[in-house]
PDB file of C-alpha atoms in Angstrom:
ATOM      1  CA  VAL A  10       4.396  -6.584 -14.322  1.00 93.00           C
ATOM      2  CA  GLN A  11       5.244  -3.308 -12.570  1.00 95.00           C
ATOM      3  CA  LEU A  12       3.844  -1.507  -9.567  1.00 97.00           C
ATOM      4  CA  GLN A  13       4.263   2.280  -9.436  1.00 96.00           C
ATOM      5  CA  ALA A  14       3.659   3.930  -6.093  1.00 96.00           C
ATOM      6  CA  SER A  15       3.266   7.637  -5.426  1.00 95.00           C
ATOM      7  CA  GLY A  16       1.949  10.089  -2.852  1.00 96.00           C
ATOM      8  CA  GLY A  17       4.540  10.040  -0.102  1.00 95.00           C
ATOM      9  CA  GLY A  18       5.999  13.146   1.423  1.00 97.00           C
ATOM     10  CA  LEU A  19       6.474  15.214   4.545  1.00 97.00           C
ATOM     11  CA  VAL A  20       3.428  15.898   6.711  1.00 98.00           C
ATOM     12  CA  GLN A  21       2.926  17.294  10.186  1.00 98.00           C
ATOM     13  CA  PRO A  22       1.550  15.128  12.989  1.00 98.00           C
ATOM     14  CA  GLY A  23      -2.219  14.936  12.704  1.00 98.00           C
ATOM     15  CA  GLY A  24      -2.105  15.489   8.973  1.00 98.00           C
ATOM     16  CA  SER A  25      -3.195  13.304   6.092  1.00 98.00           C
ATOM     17  CA  LEU A  26      -1.666  11.718   3.013  1.00 98.00           C
ATOM     18  CA  ARG A  27      -3.040   9.548   0.234  1.00 98.00           C
ATOM     19  CA  LEU A  28      -0.824   6.949  -1.371  1.00 98.00           C
ATOM     20  CA  SER A  29      -1.551   5.439  -4.758  1.00 98.00           C
ATOM     21  CA  CYS A  30      -0.161   2.405  -6.517  1.00 97.00           C
ATOM     22  CA  ALA A  31      -0.930   1.337 -10.066  1.00 97.00           C
ATOM     23  CA  ALA A  32      -0.142  -2.075 -11.487  1.00 97.00           C
ATOM     24  CA  SER A  33       0.672  -2.413 -15.164  1.00 95.00           C
ATOM     25  CA  GLY A  34       1.909  -5.014 -17.605  1.00 94.00           C
ATOM     26  CA  SER A  35       0.715  -8.467 -18.518  1.00 92.00           C
ATOM     27  CA  ILE A  36      -1.978  -8.755 -15.876  1.00 93.00           C
ATOM     28  CA  GLY A  37      -4.626 -11.401 -16.028  1.00 91.00           C
ATOM     29  CA  SER A  38      -6.145 -10.830 -12.604  1.00 92.00           C
ATOM     30  CA  ILE A  39      -5.167  -9.348  -9.244  1.00 95.00           C
ATOM     31  CA  ALA A  40      -6.184 -11.315  -6.178  1.00 95.00           C
ATOM     32  CA  VAL A  41      -4.796  -9.034  -3.484  1.00 96.00           C
ATOM     33  CA  MET A  42      -3.390  -5.522  -3.324  1.00 97.00           C
ATOM     34  CA  GLY A  43      -1.997  -3.917  -0.257  1.00 98.00           C
ATOM     35  CA  TRP A  44       0.501  -1.789   1.573  1.00 98.00           C
ATOM     36  CA  TYR A  45       3.431  -2.619   3.811  1.00 98.00           C
ATOM     37  CA  ARG A  46       5.865  -0.300   5.498  1.00 98.00           C
ATOM     38  CA  GLN A  47       9.431  -0.422   6.734  1.00 98.00           C
ATOM     39  CA  ALA A  48      10.921   2.007   9.203  1.00 96.00           C
ATOM     40  CA  PRO A  49      14.718   2.322   9.536  1.00 90.00           C
ATOM     41  CA  GLY A  50      16.148  -0.694  11.340  1.00 92.00           C
ATOM     42  CA  ASN A  51      12.834  -2.525  11.300  1.00 95.00           C
ATOM     43  CA  GLN A  52      11.344  -5.341   9.245  1.00 96.00           C
ATOM     44  CA  ARG A  53       8.718  -4.759   6.607  1.00 97.00           C
ATOM     45  CA  ASP A  54       5.291  -4.932   8.227  1.00 97.00           C
ATOM     46  CA  LEU A  55       1.754  -5.197   6.943  1.00 98.00           C
ATOM     47  CA  VAL A  56      -0.323  -2.011   6.925  1.00 98.00           C
ATOM     48  CA  ALA A  57      -3.443  -3.075   5.022  1.00 98.00           C
ATOM     49  CA  THR A  58      -4.575  -5.416   2.286  1.00 98.00           C
ATOM     50  CA  SER A  59      -7.643  -5.685   0.087  1.00 97.00           C
ATOM     51  CA  THR A  60      -8.920  -8.616  -1.923  1.00 94.00           C
ATOM     52  CA  THR A  61     -10.745  -8.317  -5.226  1.00 88.00           C
ATOM     53  CA  GLY A  62     -13.860  -9.485  -3.418  1.00 87.00           C
ATOM     54  CA  GLY A  63     -13.688  -6.492  -1.110  1.00 87.00           C
ATOM     55  CA  ASN A  64     -12.301  -8.053   2.050  1.00 95.00           C
ATOM     56  CA  THR A  65      -9.855  -5.822   3.893  1.00 97.00           C
ATOM     57  CA  ASN A  66      -7.320  -6.450   6.611  1.00 97.00           C
ATOM     58  CA  TYR A  67      -5.553  -3.822   8.694  1.00 98.00           C
ATOM     59  CA  ALA A  68      -2.683  -3.782  11.104  1.00 98.00           C
ATOM     60  CA  GLU A  69      -3.812  -2.775  14.560  1.00 97.00           C
ATOM     61  CA  SER A  70      -1.763   0.433  14.266  1.00 97.00           C
ATOM     62  CA  ALA A  71      -3.700   1.419  11.138  1.00 97.00           C
ATOM     63  CA  MET A  72      -7.230   0.672  12.301  1.00 97.00           C
ATOM     64  CA  GLY A  73      -9.450   3.696  12.533  1.00 97.00           C
ATOM     65  CA  ARG A  74      -6.913   5.993  10.876  1.00 98.00           C
ATOM     66  CA  PHE A  75      -6.044   4.402   7.515  1.00 98.00           C
ATOM     67  CA  THR A  76      -8.399   3.283   4.785  1.00 98.00           C
ATOM     68  CA  ILE A  77      -7.439   1.029   1.879  1.00 98.00           C
ATOM     69  CA  SER A  78      -9.448   1.126  -1.322  1.00 96.00           C
ATOM     70  CA  ARG A  79      -9.128  -0.189  -4.850  1.00 96.00           C
ATOM     71  CA  ASP A  80     -10.093   0.759  -8.356  1.00 94.00           C
ATOM     72  CA  ASN A  81     -10.155  -2.647  -9.998  1.00 92.00           C
ATOM     73  CA  ALA A  82     -10.748  -1.207 -13.454  1.00 93.00           C
ATOM     74  CA  ARG A  83      -7.482   0.746 -13.150  1.00 95.00           C
ATOM     75  CA  ASN A  84      -5.565  -1.946 -11.236  1.00 95.00           C
ATOM     76  CA  THR A  85      -4.899   0.687  -8.604  1.00 97.00           C
ATOM     77  CA  VAL A  86      -4.839   0.598  -4.822  1.00 97.00           C
ATOM     78  CA  TYR A  87      -5.008   3.598  -2.521  1.00 98.00           C
ATOM     79  CA  LEU A  88      -4.158   4.170   1.109  1.00 98.00           C
ATOM     80  CA  GLN A  89      -5.792   7.149   2.779  1.00 98.00           C
ATOM     81  CA  MET A  90      -3.859   7.946   5.931  1.00 98.00           C
ATOM     82  CA  ASN A  91      -5.361  10.310   8.486  1.00 98.00           C
ATOM     83  CA  SER A  92      -4.280  11.442  11.956  1.00 98.00           C
ATOM     84  CA  LEU A  93      -0.699  10.626  11.087  1.00 98.00           C
ATOM     85  CA  LYS A  94       1.803  10.142  13.901  1.00 98.00           C
ATOM     86  CA  PRO A  95       5.610  10.362  13.923  1.00 97.00           C
ATOM     87  CA  GLU A  96       5.717   6.585  14.348  1.00 96.00           C
ATOM     88  CA  ASP A  97       4.055   6.225  10.955  1.00 98.00           C
ATOM     89  CA  THR A  98       7.278   7.463   9.384  1.00 98.00           C
ATOM     90  CA  ALA A  99       8.529   4.751   7.036  1.00 98.00           C
ATOM     91  CA  VAL A 100       8.979   3.714   3.452  1.00 98.00           C
ATOM     92  CA  TYR A 101       5.625   2.434   2.245  1.00 98.00           C
ATOM     93  CA  TYR A 102       5.596  -0.380  -0.288  1.00 98.00           C
ATOM     94  CA  CYS A 103       2.641  -1.506  -2.328  1.00 97.00           C
ATOM     95  CA  TYR A 104       2.155  -5.197  -2.997  1.00 97.00           C
ATOM     96  CA  ALA A 105       0.015  -7.189  -5.379  1.00 97.00           C
ATOM     97  CA  LEU A 106      -0.668 -10.888  -5.813  1.00 96.00           C
ATOM     98  CA  ILE A 107      -1.131 -11.223  -9.544  1.00 94.00           C
ATOM     99  CA  VAL A 108      -1.930 -13.901 -12.071  1.00 91.00           C
ATOM    100  CA  THR A 109      -0.374 -12.859 -15.356  1.00 87.00           C
ATOM    101  CA  ARG A 110      -1.908 -13.410 -18.780  1.00 85.00           C
ATOM    102  CA  GLN A 111       0.548 -16.280 -19.102  1.00 87.00           C
ATOM    103  CA  SER A 112      -1.109 -17.840 -16.014  1.00 84.00           C
ATOM    104  CA  SER A 113       1.927 -17.275 -13.797  1.00 88.00           C
ATOM    105  CA  ARG A 114       1.026 -16.386 -10.212  1.00 90.00           C
ATOM    106  CA  GLY A 115       3.285 -14.322  -8.023  1.00 93.00           C
ATOM    107  CA  GLY A 116       3.738 -11.477  -5.619  1.00 95.00           C
ATOM    108  CA  TYR A 117       5.022  -8.147  -6.861  1.00 96.00           C
ATOM    109  CA  TRP A 118       6.355  -5.103  -5.002  1.00 97.00           C
ATOM    110  CA  GLY A 119       6.419  -1.449  -5.860  1.00 96.00           C
ATOM    111  CA  GLN A 120       9.512   0.707  -5.431  1.00 92.00           C
ATOM    112  CA  GLY A 121       8.470   2.285  -2.136  1.00 93.00           C
ATOM    113  CA  THR A 122       7.447   5.805  -1.269  1.00 96.00           C
ATOM    114  CA  LEU A 123       8.746   7.659   1.787  1.00 97.00           C
ATOM    115  CA  VAL A 124       6.317   9.047   4.323  1.00 98.00           C
ATOM    116  CA  THR A 125       7.782  11.359   6.948  1.00 98.00           C
ATOM    117  CA  VAL A 126       5.626  12.622   9.803  1.00 98.00           C
ATOM    118  CA  SER A 127       7.376  15.449  11.596  1.00 97.00           C
ATOM    119  CA  SER A 128       6.788  18.940  12.839  1.00 95.00           C
TER     120      SER A 128
END
């Protein structure tokens, strides 16, 4: 199983970015997909998660500005980030809780995509 994230980059404060992450490989089902982020010198923190049933969870810092969505047919999760602030600067990692076709259940991480918010 692999997760491939994309969409990071440099954006000015107040701007927007959309991150994407596609899961591929021997996937039976995906229970949860989400995004975490890690700023330099900090731990990796939750940004948002989404279950297959449509339940979402957001960090307080992301509420009202970020929106997580999924395309279950494409095993893809998106993170629309609006009104970006310099403190949103971090490496963003996608995450998925997957049951493989071999019935093995585990958490998988993407490679990370850098988001820099700066003027």
